[in-house]
CSV table of C-alpha atoms and ligand atoms in Angstrom, one decimal:
chain,number,residue,atom,x,y,z
K,1,MET,CA,-79.8,-92.2,-111.8
K,2,ARG,CA,-76.8,-89.8,-112.2
K,3,ASN,CA,-78.6,-87.1,-110.3
K,4,SER,CA,-79.4,-89.4,-107.4
K,5,ILE,CA,-75.7,-90.4,-107.2
K,6,ILE,CA,-74.7,-86.8,-107.1
K,7,LEU,CA,-77.4,-86.2,-104.4
K,8,VAL,CA,-76.1,-89.1,-102.3
K,9,ILE,CA,-72.5,-87.8,-102.6
K,10,SER,CA,-73.4,-84.3,-101.7
K,11,VAL,CA,-75.4,-85.4,-98.7
K,12,PHE,CA,-72.4,-87.5,-97.6
K,13,VAL,CA,-69.9,-84.6,-98.1
K,14,PHE,CA,-72.3,-82.3,-96.3
K,15,PHE,CA,-72.4,-84.5,-93.2
K,16,ALA,CA,-68.7,-85.3,-93.4
K,17,LEU,CA,-68.0,-81.5,-93.2
K,18,GLN,CA,-70.5,-80.9,-90.4
K,19,ALA,CA,-69.3,-83.7,-88.2
K,20,GLN,CA,-65.6,-82.8,-88.1
K,21,PRO,CA,-64.7,-85.5,-85.5
K,22,SER,CA,-61.7,-84.6,-83.4
K,23,PRO,CA,-58.6,-86.4,-84.5
K,24,GLN,CA,-57.4,-86.8,-81.0
K,25,SER,CA,-57.6,-90.1,-79.0
K,26,LYS,CA,-59.4,-90.1,-75.6
K,27,LYS,CA,-56.2,-91.3,-74.1
K,28,ILE,CA,-54.1,-88.3,-75.2
K,29,THR,CA,-56.9,-85.9,-74.1
K,30,LYS,CA,-57.1,-87.6,-70.7
K,31,LYS,CA,-53.3,-87.9,-70.2
K,32,PHE,CA,-52.2,-84.5,-71.5
K,33,PHE,CA,-55.1,-82.1,-71.8
K,34,PRO,CA,-57.7,-83.0,-69.1
K,35,ASP,CA,-60.5,-80.5,-69.1
K,36,SER,CA,-60.6,-77.7,-66.6
K,37,GLU,CA,-62.9,-77.9,-63.6
K,38,SER,CA,-62.5,-74.4,-62.2
K,39,LEU,CA,-64.7,-72.5,-64.6
K,40,LEU,CA,-68.2,-71.5,-63.7
K,41,PRO,CA,-71.0,-71.6,-66.4
K,42,VAL,CA,-71.1,-67.8,-66.9
K,43,THR,CA,-70.6,-67.4,-70.6
K,44,PRO,CA,-73.0,-68.5,-73.3
K,45,ALA,CA,-71.1,-71.5,-74.7
K,46,LEU,CA,-70.3,-72.7,-71.2
K,47,LYS,CA,-74.1,-72.7,-70.4
K,48,LYS,CA,-75.0,-75.0,-73.3
K,49,LYS,CA,-74.0,-78.5,-74.5
K,50,ARG,CA,-73.6,-77.9,-78.2
K,51,GLY,CA,-72.1,-75.1,-80.3
K,52,TYR,CA,-70.4,-71.9,-79.5
K,53,THR,CA,-71.6,-68.4,-78.5
K,54,ASN,CA,-73.8,-67.1,-81.3
K,55,TYR,CA,-74.4,-63.5,-82.3
K,56,LYS,CA,-77.6,-63.0,-80.3
K,57,GLU,CA,-76.0,-64.6,-77.2
K,58,LEU,CA,-72.9,-62.4,-77.6
K,59,ILE,CA,-75.0,-59.2,-77.7
K,60,SER,CA,-77.2,-60.2,-74.8
K,61,PHE,CA,-74.1,-61.1,-72.8
K,62,ILE,CA,-72.4,-57.7,-73.3
K,63,ASN,CA,-75.7,-55.9,-72.7
K,64,ASP,CA,-76.0,-57.7,-69.4
K,65,LEU,CA,-72.5,-56.6,-68.4
K,66,LYS,CA,-73.4,-53.0,-69.2
K,67,GLU,CA,-76.7,-53.2,-67.3
K,68,SER,CA,-75.0,-54.5,-64.1
K,69,HIS,CA,-72.0,-52.1,-64.4
K,70,PRO,CA,-73.4,-49.0,-66.1
K,71,SER,CA,-70.7,-46.6,-64.9
K,72,VAL,CA,-67.8,-48.9,-66.0
K,73,VAL,CA,-68.9,-50.6,-69.2
K,74,SER,CA,-69.8,-49.0,-72.5
K,75,ILE,CA,-70.5,-50.6,-75.8
K,76,LYS,CA,-69.8,-49.2,-79.2
K,77,TYR,CA,-70.6,-50.6,-82.6
K,78,ILE,CA,-67.7,-49.9,-85.0
K,79,GLY,CA,-69.5,-50.8,-88.2
K,80,GLU,CA,-70.8,-53.9,-90.0
K,81,SER,CA,-69.3,-57.2,-91.0
K,82,GLN,CA,-69.7,-58.1,-94.7
K,83,LYS,CA,-72.8,-60.0,-93.9
K,84,GLY,CA,-74.3,-57.0,-92.0
K,85,TYR,CA,-73.7,-57.9,-88.4
K,86,LYS,CA,-72.8,-54.9,-86.2
K,87,ILE,CA,-69.4,-55.4,-84.7
K,88,PRO,CA,-69.2,-54.5,-81.0
K,89,VAL,CA,-66.3,-53.3,-78.9
K,90,ILE,CA,-66.6,-53.0,-75.2
K,91,GLN,CA,-64.8,-50.4,-73.1
K,92,ILE,CA,-64.2,-51.2,-69.4
K,93,LYS,CA,-63.0,-48.2,-67.4
K,94,THR,CA,-63.9,-47.0,-63.9
K,95,ILE,CA,-64.7,-43.3,-63.5
K,96,SER,CA,-62.0,-42.8,-60.8
K,97,ASP,CA,-59.0,-40.6,-61.8
K,98,SER,CA,-56.4,-43.1,-60.9
K,99,GLU,CA,-53.6,-43.5,-63.6
K,100,LYS,CA,-54.7,-46.1,-66.1
K,101,ILE,CA,-52.9,-48.2,-68.7
K,102,LYS,CA,-54.7,-48.7,-72.0
K,103,ILE,CA,-55.0,-52.3,-73.1
K,104,TRP,CA,-56.5,-53.5,-76.4
K,105,MET,CA,-57.7,-57.1,-76.5
K,106,GLN,CA,-59.2,-58.9,-79.5
K,107,ALA,CA,-60.3,-62.4,-80.3
K,108,GLY,CA,-62.0,-64.3,-83.1
K,109,LEU,CA,-60.0,-62.7,-86.0
K,110,HIS,CA,-60.0,-66.3,-87.3
K,111,GLY,CA,-63.6,-67.6,-87.1
K,112,ASN,CA,-62.7,-71.2,-86.2
K,113,GLU,CA,-60.8,-70.3,-83.0
K,114,PRO,CA,-63.7,-70.1,-80.4
K,115,ALA,CA,-61.8,-70.3,-77.1
K,116,GLY,CA,-60.3,-66.8,-77.7
K,117,THR,CA,-63.8,-65.2,-77.9
K,118,GLU,CA,-65.2,-67.3,-75.0
K,119,GLY,CA,-62.1,-66.6,-72.9
K,120,LEU,CA,-62.5,-62.8,-73.4
K,121,LEU,CA,-66.1,-63.0,-72.4
K,122,TYR,CA,-65.1,-64.9,-69.3
K,123,TYR,CA,-62.4,-62.3,-68.6
K,124,MET,CA,-64.8,-59.4,-68.8
K,125,HIS,CA,-67.2,-61.1,-66.5
K,126,SER,CA,-64.3,-61.9,-64.0
K,127,ILE,CA,-62.7,-58.5,-63.9
K,128,LEU,CA,-66.0,-56.8,-63.4
K,129,ASN,CA,-67.4,-59.2,-60.8
K,130,ASN,CA,-64.5,-60.8,-59.0
K,131,ASN,CA,-63.4,-58.6,-56.0
K,132,SER,CA,-59.9,-60.0,-56.1
K,133,TYR,CA,-59.4,-58.1,-59.4
K,134,ALA,CA,-60.6,-54.8,-58.0
K,135,ASP,CA,-57.1,-53.3,-58.2
K,136,LEU,CA,-56.7,-54.4,-61.8
K,137,LEU,CA,-60.0,-52.9,-62.7
K,138,GLU,CA,-59.0,-49.6,-61.2
K,139,GLY,CA,-55.7,-49.5,-63.1
K,140,VAL,CA,-56.9,-50.3,-66.7
K,141,ASP,CA,-58.7,-48.7,-69.6
K,142,LEU,CA,-59.7,-51.7,-71.6
K,143,LEU,CA,-61.0,-51.9,-75.1
K,144,ILE,CA,-62.2,-55.4,-76.1
K,145,LEU,CA,-63.2,-56.7,-79.5
K,146,PRO,CA,-64.4,-60.2,-78.6
K,147,MET,CA,-65.6,-61.4,-82.0
K,148,ALA,CA,-63.5,-59.7,-84.7
K,149,ASN,CA,-64.6,-61.9,-87.7
K,150,ILE,CA,-68.3,-62.4,-86.9
K,151,ASP,CA,-69.2,-63.9,-90.4
K,152,GLY,CA,-66.4,-66.5,-90.1
K,153,TYR,CA,-67.2,-67.2,-86.5
K,154,LEU,CA,-70.8,-68.0,-87.1
K,155,LYS,CA,-69.7,-70.6,-89.7
K,156,ASP,CA,-66.8,-71.9,-87.7
K,157,ASN,CA,-64.6,-70.7,-90.6
K,158,ARG,CA,-61.2,-69.1,-90.4
K,159,TYR,CA,-61.8,-66.6,-93.2
K,160,ALA,CA,-63.9,-63.4,-93.6
K,161,ALA,CA,-67.0,-63.7,-95.9
K,162,ASN,CA,-64.9,-62.6,-99.0
K,163,GLY,CA,-62.3,-65.3,-98.3
K,164,LEU,CA,-59.6,-63.0,-96.9
K,165,ASP,CA,-57.5,-64.0,-93.9
K,166,LEU,CA,-58.0,-61.0,-91.6
K,167,ASN,CA,-54.6,-61.7,-90.0
K,168,ARG,CA,-52.7,-61.3,-93.3
K,169,ASP,CA,-54.5,-58.1,-94.1
K,170,GLN,CA,-53.0,-55.7,-91.6
K,171,THR,CA,-51.0,-53.6,-94.1
K,172,LYS,CA,-53.0,-53.8,-97.3
K,173,LEU,CA,-56.4,-53.4,-95.5
K,174,MET,CA,-58.5,-55.1,-98.2
K,175,ALA,CA,-61.4,-56.4,-96.0
K,176,PRO,CA,-64.0,-54.0,-94.6
K,177,GLU,CA,-63.6,-55.5,-91.1
K,178,THR,CA,-59.8,-54.8,-91.2
K,179,ARG,CA,-60.4,-51.1,-92.0
K,180,LEU,CA,-63.1,-50.7,-89.3
K,181,ILE,CA,-60.9,-52.5,-86.6
K,182,LYS,CA,-57.8,-50.5,-87.6
K,183,LYS,CA,-59.6,-47.2,-87.3
K,184,VAL,CA,-60.9,-47.8,-83.7
K,185,PHE,CA,-57.5,-49.5,-82.8
K,186,CYS,CA,-55.6,-46.3,-83.8
K,187,GLU,CA,-58.1,-44.0,-82.1
K,188,PHE,CA,-57.8,-45.9,-78.8
K,189,ASN,CA,-54.0,-45.8,-79.0
K,190,ALA,CA,-53.3,-48.6,-76.5
K,191,HIS,CA,-50.0,-49.2,-74.6
K,192,VAL,CA,-50.6,-53.0,-74.8
K,193,GLY,CA,-52.2,-54.8,-77.7
K,194,LEU,CA,-53.2,-58.5,-77.4
K,195,ASP,CA,-54.7,-60.9,-79.9
K,196,PHE,CA,-56.1,-64.3,-78.9
K,197,HIS,CA,-56.1,-67.2,-81.3
K,198,GLU,CA,-56.1,-71.0,-81.4
K,199,TYR,CA,-53.8,-73.2,-83.4
K,200,ARG,CA,-54.2,-76.6,-85.2
K,201,PRO,CA,-52.3,-79.3,-83.2
K,202,TYR,CA,-52.7,-81.9,-86.0
K,203,ARG,CA,-51.0,-80.4,-89.0
K,204,LYS,CA,-50.4,-82.2,-92.3
K,205,ASP,CA,-46.6,-81.9,-91.8
K,206,PHE,CA,-46.9,-83.5,-88.3
K,207,ALA,CA,-48.1,-86.8,-89.9
K,208,GLN,CA,-44.6,-87.1,-91.4
K,209,LEU,CA,-42.6,-86.7,-88.2
K,210,SER,CA,-41.5,-89.4,-85.9
K,211,ASP,CA,-42.5,-93.0,-86.9
K,212,PHE,CA,-46.2,-92.6,-87.1
K,213,GLY,CA,-46.7,-88.9,-86.7
K,214,ILE,CA,-46.9,-86.5,-83.8
K,215,THR,CA,-49.2,-83.9,-82.4
K,216,SER,CA,-48.2,-80.7,-80.7
K,217,ALA,CA,-47.7,-80.9,-77.0
K,218,TYR,CA,-48.1,-77.2,-76.1
K,219,ASP,CA,-51.2,-75.8,-74.5
K,220,THR,CA,-50.2,-72.3,-75.6
K,221,MET,CA,-47.6,-70.6,-77.7
K,222,PHE,CA,-46.5,-66.9,-77.4
K,223,LEU,CA,-46.1,-65.0,-80.7
K,224,TYR,CA,-44.3,-61.7,-80.1
K,225,SER,CA,-42.4,-59.8,-82.8
K,226,GLY,CA,-38.8,-60.4,-83.9
K,227,ASN,CA,-39.1,-57.5,-86.5
K,228,LEU,CA,-35.9,-55.4,-86.3
K,229,ASN,CA,-37.9,-52.2,-86.9
K,230,VAL,CA,-39.6,-52.7,-83.6
K,231,PRO,CA,-37.3,-50.9,-81.2
K,232,GLU,CA,-35.1,-53.3,-79.2
K,233,ASN,CA,-36.3,-52.0,-75.9
K,234,ILE,CA,-39.9,-52.8,-76.8
K,235,ARG,CA,-39.0,-56.3,-77.9
K,236,ASN,CA,-37.0,-56.9,-74.8
K,237,TYR,CA,-39.6,-55.6,-72.4
K,238,THR,CA,-42.3,-57.7,-74.0
K,239,ASN,CA,-40.2,-60.9,-73.7
K,240,ASP,CA,-38.4,-60.2,-70.4
K,241,VAL,CA,-41.4,-58.9,-68.4
K,242,PHE,CA,-44.8,-59.7,-70.0
K,243,VAL,CA,-44.1,-63.1,-71.6
K,244,GLN,CA,-41.9,-64.1,-68.7
K,245,ASN,CA,-44.6,-63.4,-66.1
K,246,ALA,CA,-47.1,-65.4,-68.2
K,247,ARG,CA,-44.6,-68.3,-68.6
K,248,LYS,CA,-44.3,-68.5,-64.8
K,249,LEU,CA,-48.1,-68.6,-64.4
K,250,MET,CA,-48.4,-71.3,-67.1
K,251,ASP,CA,-45.7,-73.3,-65.3
K,252,PHE,CA,-47.5,-72.9,-62.0
K,253,LYS,CA,-50.8,-74.0,-63.6
K,254,ASN,CA,-49.1,-77.0,-65.4
K,255,PHE,CA,-49.9,-75.7,-68.9
K,256,ARG,CA,-47.1,-76.5,-71.4
K,257,HIS,CA,-46.0,-73.5,-73.4
K,258,ARG,CA,-43.3,-72.2,-75.7
K,259,GLU,CA,-42.5,-69.6,-78.4
K,260,TYR,CA,-44.8,-69.8,-81.4
K,261,THR,CA,-43.8,-72.2,-84.0
K,262,SER,CA,-45.3,-73.4,-87.2
K,263,THR,CA,-44.0,-75.6,-90.0
K,264,GLY,CA,-43.0,-75.3,-93.6
K,265,LYS,CA,-41.1,-77.2,-96.3
K,266,TYR,CA,-37.6,-76.1,-97.2
K,267,ALA,CA,-35.9,-78.1,-99.9
K,268,GLY,CA,-38.3,-81.0,-99.2
K,269,GLU,CA,-37.5,-81.0,-95.5
K,270,ILE,CA,-40.0,-80.0,-92.7
K,271,HIS,CA,-38.6,-77.0,-90.7
K,272,PHE,CA,-40.1,-75.3,-87.7
K,273,THR,CA,-40.5,-71.5,-88.2
K,274,GLN,CA,-40.4,-69.6,-84.9
K,275,GLY,CA,-41.7,-66.2,-84.0
K,276,SER,CA,-42.8,-63.6,-86.6
K,277,SER,CA,-41.5,-60.5,-88.3
K,278,ASN,CA,-44.3,-59.9,-90.8
K,279,ALA,CA,-46.2,-56.6,-90.6
K,280,ARG,CA,-49.2,-58.2,-92.3
K,281,SER,CA,-50.1,-59.9,-89.0
K,282,SER,CA,-51.2,-58.4,-85.7
K,283,ALA,CA,-48.3,-59.4,-83.4
K,284,THR,CA,-45.7,-57.5,-85.5
K,285,ASN,CA,-48.1,-54.9,-86.8
K,286,TYR,CA,-49.2,-53.8,-83.4
K,287,ALA,CA,-45.6,-53.8,-82.1
K,288,LEU,CA,-44.6,-51.5,-85.0
K,289,ASN,CA,-47.1,-49.0,-83.6
K,290,ASN,CA,-44.7,-48.8,-80.6
K,291,MET,CA,-46.7,-50.8,-78.1
K,292,ILE,CA,-46.3,-54.0,-76.2
K,293,SER,CA,-47.9,-56.7,-78.4
K,294,THR,CA,-48.4,-60.4,-78.1
K,295,LEU,CA,-50.5,-62.9,-80.1
K,296,PHE,CA,-51.5,-66.0,-78.1
K,297,GLU,CA,-52.1,-69.4,-79.7
K,298,VAL,CA,-54.1,-71.9,-77.7
K,299,ARG,CA,-54.1,-75.5,-78.8
K,300,GLY,CA,-57.6,-76.0,-80.2
K,301,VAL,CA,-58.3,-75.7,-84.0
K,302,GLY,CA,-59.9,-78.9,-85.3
K,303,LEU,CA,-60.6,-80.3,-81.9
K,304,GLY,CA,-64.3,-79.3,-81.7
K,305,LYS,CA,-65.2,-78.9,-78.0
K,306,THR,CA,-62.5,-81.3,-76.8
K,307,SER,CA,-60.8,-79.7,-73.7
K,308,PHE,CA,-62.8,-76.5,-74.4
K,309,LYS,CA,-62.9,-75.4,-70.8
K,310,ARG,CA,-59.1,-75.9,-70.5
K,311,ARG,CA,-58.6,-73.7,-73.6
K,312,ILE,CA,-60.9,-71.0,-72.2
K,313,GLU,CA,-59.1,-71.1,-68.8
K,314,ILE,CA,-55.7,-70.7,-70.5
K,315,THR,CA,-57.1,-67.7,-72.5
K,316,LEU,CA,-58.5,-66.2,-69.3
K,317,GLU,CA,-55.3,-66.7,-67.4
K,318,LEU,CA,-53.1,-65.2,-70.1
K,319,ALA,CA,-55.4,-62.1,-70.3
K,320,LEU,CA,-55.3,-61.7,-66.5
K,321,SER,CA,-51.5,-62.2,-66.4
K,322,TYR,CA,-50.9,-59.5,-69.0
K,323,THR,CA,-53.4,-57.2,-67.3
K,324,LYS,CA,-51.6,-57.6,-64.0
K,325,THR,CA,-48.1,-57.0,-65.5
K,326,ALA,CA,-49.4,-53.9,-67.3
K,327,VAL,CA,-51.0,-52.4,-64.2
K,328,GLU,CA,-48.0,-53.2,-62.0
K,329,ASN,CA,-45.6,-51.5,-64.5
K,330,THR,CA,-47.7,-48.7,-65.9
K,331,THR,CA,-45.1,-45.9,-65.5
K,332,ALA,CA,-42.2,-48.1,-66.8
K,333,ILE,CA,-44.2,-49.2,-69.8
K,334,LYS,CA,-45.1,-45.6,-70.7
K,335,ASN,CA,-41.5,-44.6,-70.4
K,336,GLU,CA,-40.4,-47.5,-72.7
K,337,ILE,CA,-42.9,-46.4,-75.3
K,338,GLN,CA,-41.6,-42.9,-75.2
K,339,LYS,CA,-38.0,-44.2,-75.6
K,340,ALA,CA,-39.1,-46.3,-78.6
K,341,ILE,CA,-40.6,-43.3,-80.4
K,342,LEU,CA,-37.3,-41.5,-80.2
K,343,ASP,CA,-35.3,-44.5,-81.6
K,344,SER,CA,-33.4,-43.5,-84.7
K,345,LYS,CA,-31.7,-46.7,-85.9
K,346,PRO,CA,-31.5,-47.4,-89.6
K,347,VAL,CA,-34.5,-48.9,-91.3
K,348,VAL,CA,-34.4,-52.6,-91.9
K,349,VAL,CA,-36.1,-53.3,-95.2
K,350,THR,CA,-35.5,-57.0,-95.4
K,351,SER,CA,-34.1,-59.5,-92.9
K,352,LYS,CA,-33.4,-63.2,-92.5
K,353,ARG,CA,-34.1,-65.7,-89.8
K,354,LYS,CA,-31.4,-67.6,-87.9
K,355,VAL,CA,-31.5,-71.3,-88.8
K,356,TYR,CA,-30.3,-73.8,-86.2
K,357,LYS,CA,-30.9,-77.3,-84.8
K,358,ASP,CA,-32.9,-77.7,-81.6
K,359,THR,CA,-35.4,-80.0,-80.0
K,360,ILE,CA,-39.0,-79.4,-79.2
K,361,LYS,CA,-41.5,-81.4,-77.2
K,362,ALA,CA,-44.1,-83.4,-79.1
K,363,ILE,CA,-46.6,-86.1,-78.4
K,364,ASP,CA,-45.7,-89.3,-80.4
K,365,LEU,CA,-48.9,-90.7,-81.9
K,366,ASP,CA,-47.7,-94.3,-81.8
K,367,THR,CA,-46.6,-94.5,-78.2
K,368,GLU,CA,-48.9,-91.6,-77.0
K,369,SER,CA,-46.0,-90.3,-74.9
K,370,LEU,CA,-44.1,-87.0,-74.7
K,371,ILE,CA,-40.9,-87.0,-76.8
K,372,ASP,CA,-38.0,-84.6,-77.7
K,373,LEU,CA,-38.1,-84.1,-81.4
K,374,ASP,CA,-34.9,-83.1,-83.2
K,375,VAL,CA,-35.9,-80.2,-85.5
K,376,THR,CA,-34.5,-77.4,-87.6
K,377,ILE,CA,-35.7,-74.0,-86.4
K,378,ARG,CA,-36.0,-70.9,-88.6
K,379,ASP,CA,-36.1,-68.2,-85.9
K,380,ALA,CA,-37.6,-64.8,-86.6
K,381,LEU,CA,-36.8,-63.9,-82.9
K,382,GLN,CA,-33.1,-64.0,-84.0
K,383,SER,CA,-33.3,-62.1,-87.2
K,384,SER,CA,-30.5,-60.2,-88.9
K,385,PRO,CA,-30.7,-57.4,-91.4
K,386,VAL,CA,-30.2,-58.1,-95.1
K,387,LEU,CA,-31.1,-54.7,-96.7
K,388,GLU,CA,-30.8,-51.6,-94.6
K,389,ARG,CA,-31.4,-47.9,-95.4
K,390,LEU,CA,-30.9,-44.7,-93.5
K,391,LYS,CA,-33.9,-43.6,-91.5
K,392,PRO,CA,-35.4,-40.7,-93.6
K,393,ASN,CA,-36.6,-37.6,-91.9
K,394,ALA,CA,-39.8,-37.9,-93.9
K,395,TYR,CA,-41.4,-39.5,-96.9
K,396,ILE,CA,-43.1,-37.5,-99.7
K,397,ILE,CA,-46.1,-39.0,-101.6
K,398,GLU,CA,-47.7,-37.5,-104.6
K,399,ALA,CA,-51.3,-36.3,-104.0
K,400,SER,CA,-52.6,-38.4,-106.9
K,401,GLN,CA,-51.9,-41.6,-104.9
K,402,ILE,CA,-55.3,-41.7,-103.3
K,403,ALA,CA,-55.5,-45.4,-102.6
K,404,ILE,CA,-52.2,-45.4,-100.7
K,405,LEU,CA,-52.9,-42.1,-98.9
K,406,ASN,CA,-56.3,-43.5,-97.7
K,407,LYS,CA,-54.6,-46.7,-96.4
K,408,LEU,CA,-51.9,-44.6,-94.6
K,409,LYS,CA,-54.6,-42.5,-92.9
K,410,ASN,CA,-56.5,-45.7,-91.9
K,411,LEU,CA,-53.2,-47.0,-90.4
K,412,GLY,CA,-53.1,-43.9,-88.2
K,413,ILE,CA,-50.3,-42.2,-90.0
K,414,GLU,CA,-50.2,-38.4,-89.8
K,415,MET,CA,-49.6,-36.5,-93.1
K,416,ILE,CA,-49.2,-32.8,-93.8
K,417,PRO,CA,-50.1,-31.3,-97.2
K,418,LEU,CA,-47.6,-28.7,-98.6
K,419,ILE,CA,-49.2,-25.3,-98.6
K,420,GLU,CA,-47.0,-24.1,-101.4
K,421,ASP,CA,-44.8,-25.5,-104.2
K,422,LYS,CA,-41.5,-26.5,-102.6
K,423,LEU,CA,-38.1,-27.8,-103.7
K,424,PHE,CA,-36.7,-30.8,-101.8
K,425,THR,CA,-33.6,-32.8,-102.0
K,426,VAL,CA,-35.0,-36.3,-102.0
K,427,GLU,CA,-34.1,-39.9,-102.7
K,428,ALA,CA,-36.1,-41.4,-105.5
K,429,TYR,CA,-36.7,-45.1,-106.1
K,430,ARG,CA,-36.3,-46.6,-109.6
K,431,ILE,CA,-37.4,-50.2,-110.1
K,432,SER,CA,-34.3,-52.1,-111.2
K,433,SER,CA,-35.7,-55.6,-111.0
K,434,TYR,CA,-39.3,-56.7,-111.2
K,435,ASN,CA,-41.1,-60.0,-110.8
K,436,GLU,CA,-44.8,-60.6,-110.6
K,437,ALA,CA,-45.8,-63.7,-108.8
K,438,SER,CA,-47.7,-66.2,-110.9
K,439,LYS,CA,-49.8,-67.2,-107.8
K,440,VAL,CA,-52.4,-65.0,-106.2
K,441,TYR,CA,-51.9,-64.6,-102.5
K,442,GLU,CA,-54.8,-63.2,-100.5
K,443,LYS,CA,-56.5,-62.0,-103.7
K,444,MET,CA,-53.4,-60.0,-104.6
K,445,LYS,CA,-50.7,-60.5,-107.2
K,446,LEU,CA,-47.5,-60.1,-105.3
K,447,GLN,CA,-44.7,-58.0,-106.8
K,448,LYS,CA,-41.1,-58.6,-106.0
K,449,VAL,CA,-38.9,-55.7,-106.8
K,450,LYS,CA,-35.4,-54.3,-106.3
K,451,THR,CA,-34.9,-50.5,-106.5
K,452,GLU,CA,-32.1,-48.2,-107.1
K,453,VAL,CA,-32.1,-45.1,-104.9
K,454,THR,CA,-30.8,-41.8,-106.4
K,455,THR,CA,-30.6,-38.3,-104.8
K,456,ILE,CA,-32.3,-35.7,-106.9
K,457,GLN,CA,-33.6,-32.1,-106.5
K,458,LYS,CA,-37.4,-32.0,-107.2
K,459,GLU,CA,-40.1,-29.4,-106.9
K,460,PHE,CA,-43.3,-30.8,-105.4
K,461,PRO,CA,-46.6,-28.9,-106.0
K,462,VAL,CA,-48.9,-27.6,-103.3
K,463,GLY,CA,-51.0,-30.5,-101.9
K,464,THR,CA,-48.2,-33.1,-102.0
K,465,LEU,CA,-48.1,-35.0,-98.7
K,466,LEU,CA,-45.2,-34.8,-96.4
K,467,ILE,CA,-45.0,-37.6,-93.8
K,468,SER,CA,-42.7,-37.0,-91.0
K,469,MET,CA,-40.8,-39.9,-89.4
K,470,GLN,CA,-41.1,-38.1,-86.0
K,471,GLN,CA,-44.4,-39.8,-85.2
K,472,GLN,CA,-45.5,-42.7,-83.2
K,473,ARG,CA,-46.2,-45.2,-86.0
K,474,SER,CA,-43.1,-44.4,-88.1
K,475,ASN,CA,-41.8,-47.9,-87.9
K,476,LEU,CA,-45.0,-49.2,-89.5
K,477,LEU,CA,-44.7,-46.5,-92.2
K,478,THR,CA,-41.3,-47.8,-93.4
K,479,GLU,CA,-42.8,-51.4,-93.6
K,480,VAL,CA,-45.5,-50.2,-96.0
K,481,LEU,CA,-43.5,-47.6,-98.0
K,482,GLU,CA,-40.0,-49.2,-98.5
K,483,PRO,CA,-40.7,-51.1,-101.8
K,484,GLU,CA,-38.7,-54.2,-101.0
K,485,ALA,CA,-40.2,-54.8,-97.6
K,486,PRO,CA,-42.2,-58.0,-97.7
K,487,ASN,CA,-45.5,-56.5,-96.7
K,488,SER,CA,-45.2,-53.1,-98.4
K,489,PHE,CA,-47.8,-51.5,-100.7
K,490,VAL,CA,-45.5,-52.4,-103.6
K,491,SER,CA,-45.1,-56.1,-102.5
K,492,PHE,CA,-48.8,-56.5,-102.2
K,493,GLY,CA,-49.6,-54.9,-105.5
K,494,VAL,CA,-51.5,-52.0,-103.9
K,495,LEU,CA,-49.1,-49.8,-105.8
K,496,LYS,CA,-48.7,-51.3,-109.3
K,497,THR,CA,-45.3,-50.8,-110.9
K,498,LYS,CA,-43.0,-52.2,-113.6
K,499,LEU,CA,-39.4,-52.3,-114.5
K,500,ASP,CA,-37.7,-48.8,-114.8
K,501,ASP,CA,-40.6,-47.0,-113.2
K,502,THR,CA,-39.9,-44.2,-110.7
K,503,LEU,CA,-42.1,-44.6,-107.7
K,504,PRO,CA,-44.4,-41.7,-106.6
K,505,ILE,CA,-42.8,-42.1,-103.1
K,506,TYR,CA,-39.7,-40.2,-102.1
K,507,ARG,CA,-37.4,-40.1,-99.1
K,508,VAL,CA,-36.3,-36.9,-97.5
K,509,ILE,CA,-32.8,-37.1,-96.0
K,510,ASN,CA,-31.5,-34.0,-94.3
K,511,LYS,CA,-27.8,-33.7,-94.7
R,1,ZN,ZN1,-55.7,-67.6,-85.6
């Protein structure tokens, strides 16, 4: 008897999980998010009624692209997912010697956000076959990772097979997929890096807003970095040129858009967080590599295939808009990046968001109409420094720190071993305050520390690693090495420490 009850319950739970009915009323879909009619059935999921592009269809789709454009398309497998699927990246580059701008595009880092992947498949098909994009095709060197988290994707699940969120893993590199992607990302060394996602428009917090709850009104949200270690000229160029052009296009096409927001509870009250400054996620991580970077959120998670063509069209249009802006400003962008590499402002170890009142658009679930919602915004795009340090000339790391050194190498950081014992004047960190989080975050026990920095003379043995700050990814370097930085190796527990320890990391300040 008991067994059969358990069986009935499990069967019920199984179907409840499979069905996942969209929470959205037909009226809201029709009124605010009518499906697109301009797309042709050229990608696998657009050719079939049920489900999304599966692995076999993905591979046969990209093989077809290569077969019909053999001199432009090449496919490389960068390694295997945890479940053993080979992960493809597709390079699109004509053989002409015209000047090209390098653009990295990825989608499907979260496995339950299918419009990103489908949109990039559609984009590849368009740029290769549509003659009106011939100039764009000539001007780009594209590297596209259409299904970053294959294991998650095939199960319509956000996470990688080991439960990690691949977009919180960009500094600690705990998932095999992250390490493989990071390696090819660094080798390609793009000028522009784009990451396509979808977001959940029916959040738990939204049920408590307005009289009977709200849903998000925005077709798409732009997430670009507010991190103060990203040189200001790169942040401005991203917003003023790239996002601005895409905003105009979204307006023209009647898609509602805004800066990325999410929600969180602060002293019991729901606040809207805006933008991002965290190096653990792609938008900021890529910008810290000194490139133009944006993460796009399209309204879709939890909606099944509702408005699926609309979501694909938005992804496609955003990818095309960024391509066009990149090609039209190739020289200017390369100049901005050079300027950014020479930037020598102090290092911002921790920062705080500006908090203010504003209104955002929302769809009221009771009246099914568009409203202006009064909200508190916590804005990473208007961050200010809390803890700053002089920018060092270099960091020094003891050769015994193999885990850290491997991660730095994987992040594209150049390191030079000392060829003889050498005396340096350095700043050493001593842990002056230590807290280990009781909760595990992303399979790691977070450490919150404060350090005291003292200047000492120290002889370092041959083989010790010297890491110059005169390199392209130096801004990322400070985010992982400065102990108090929120996504550093110390914060994530990659480098275990305790009160009164001296860290095996040193700062070289020339005076
Ligand atoms: Zn996502």
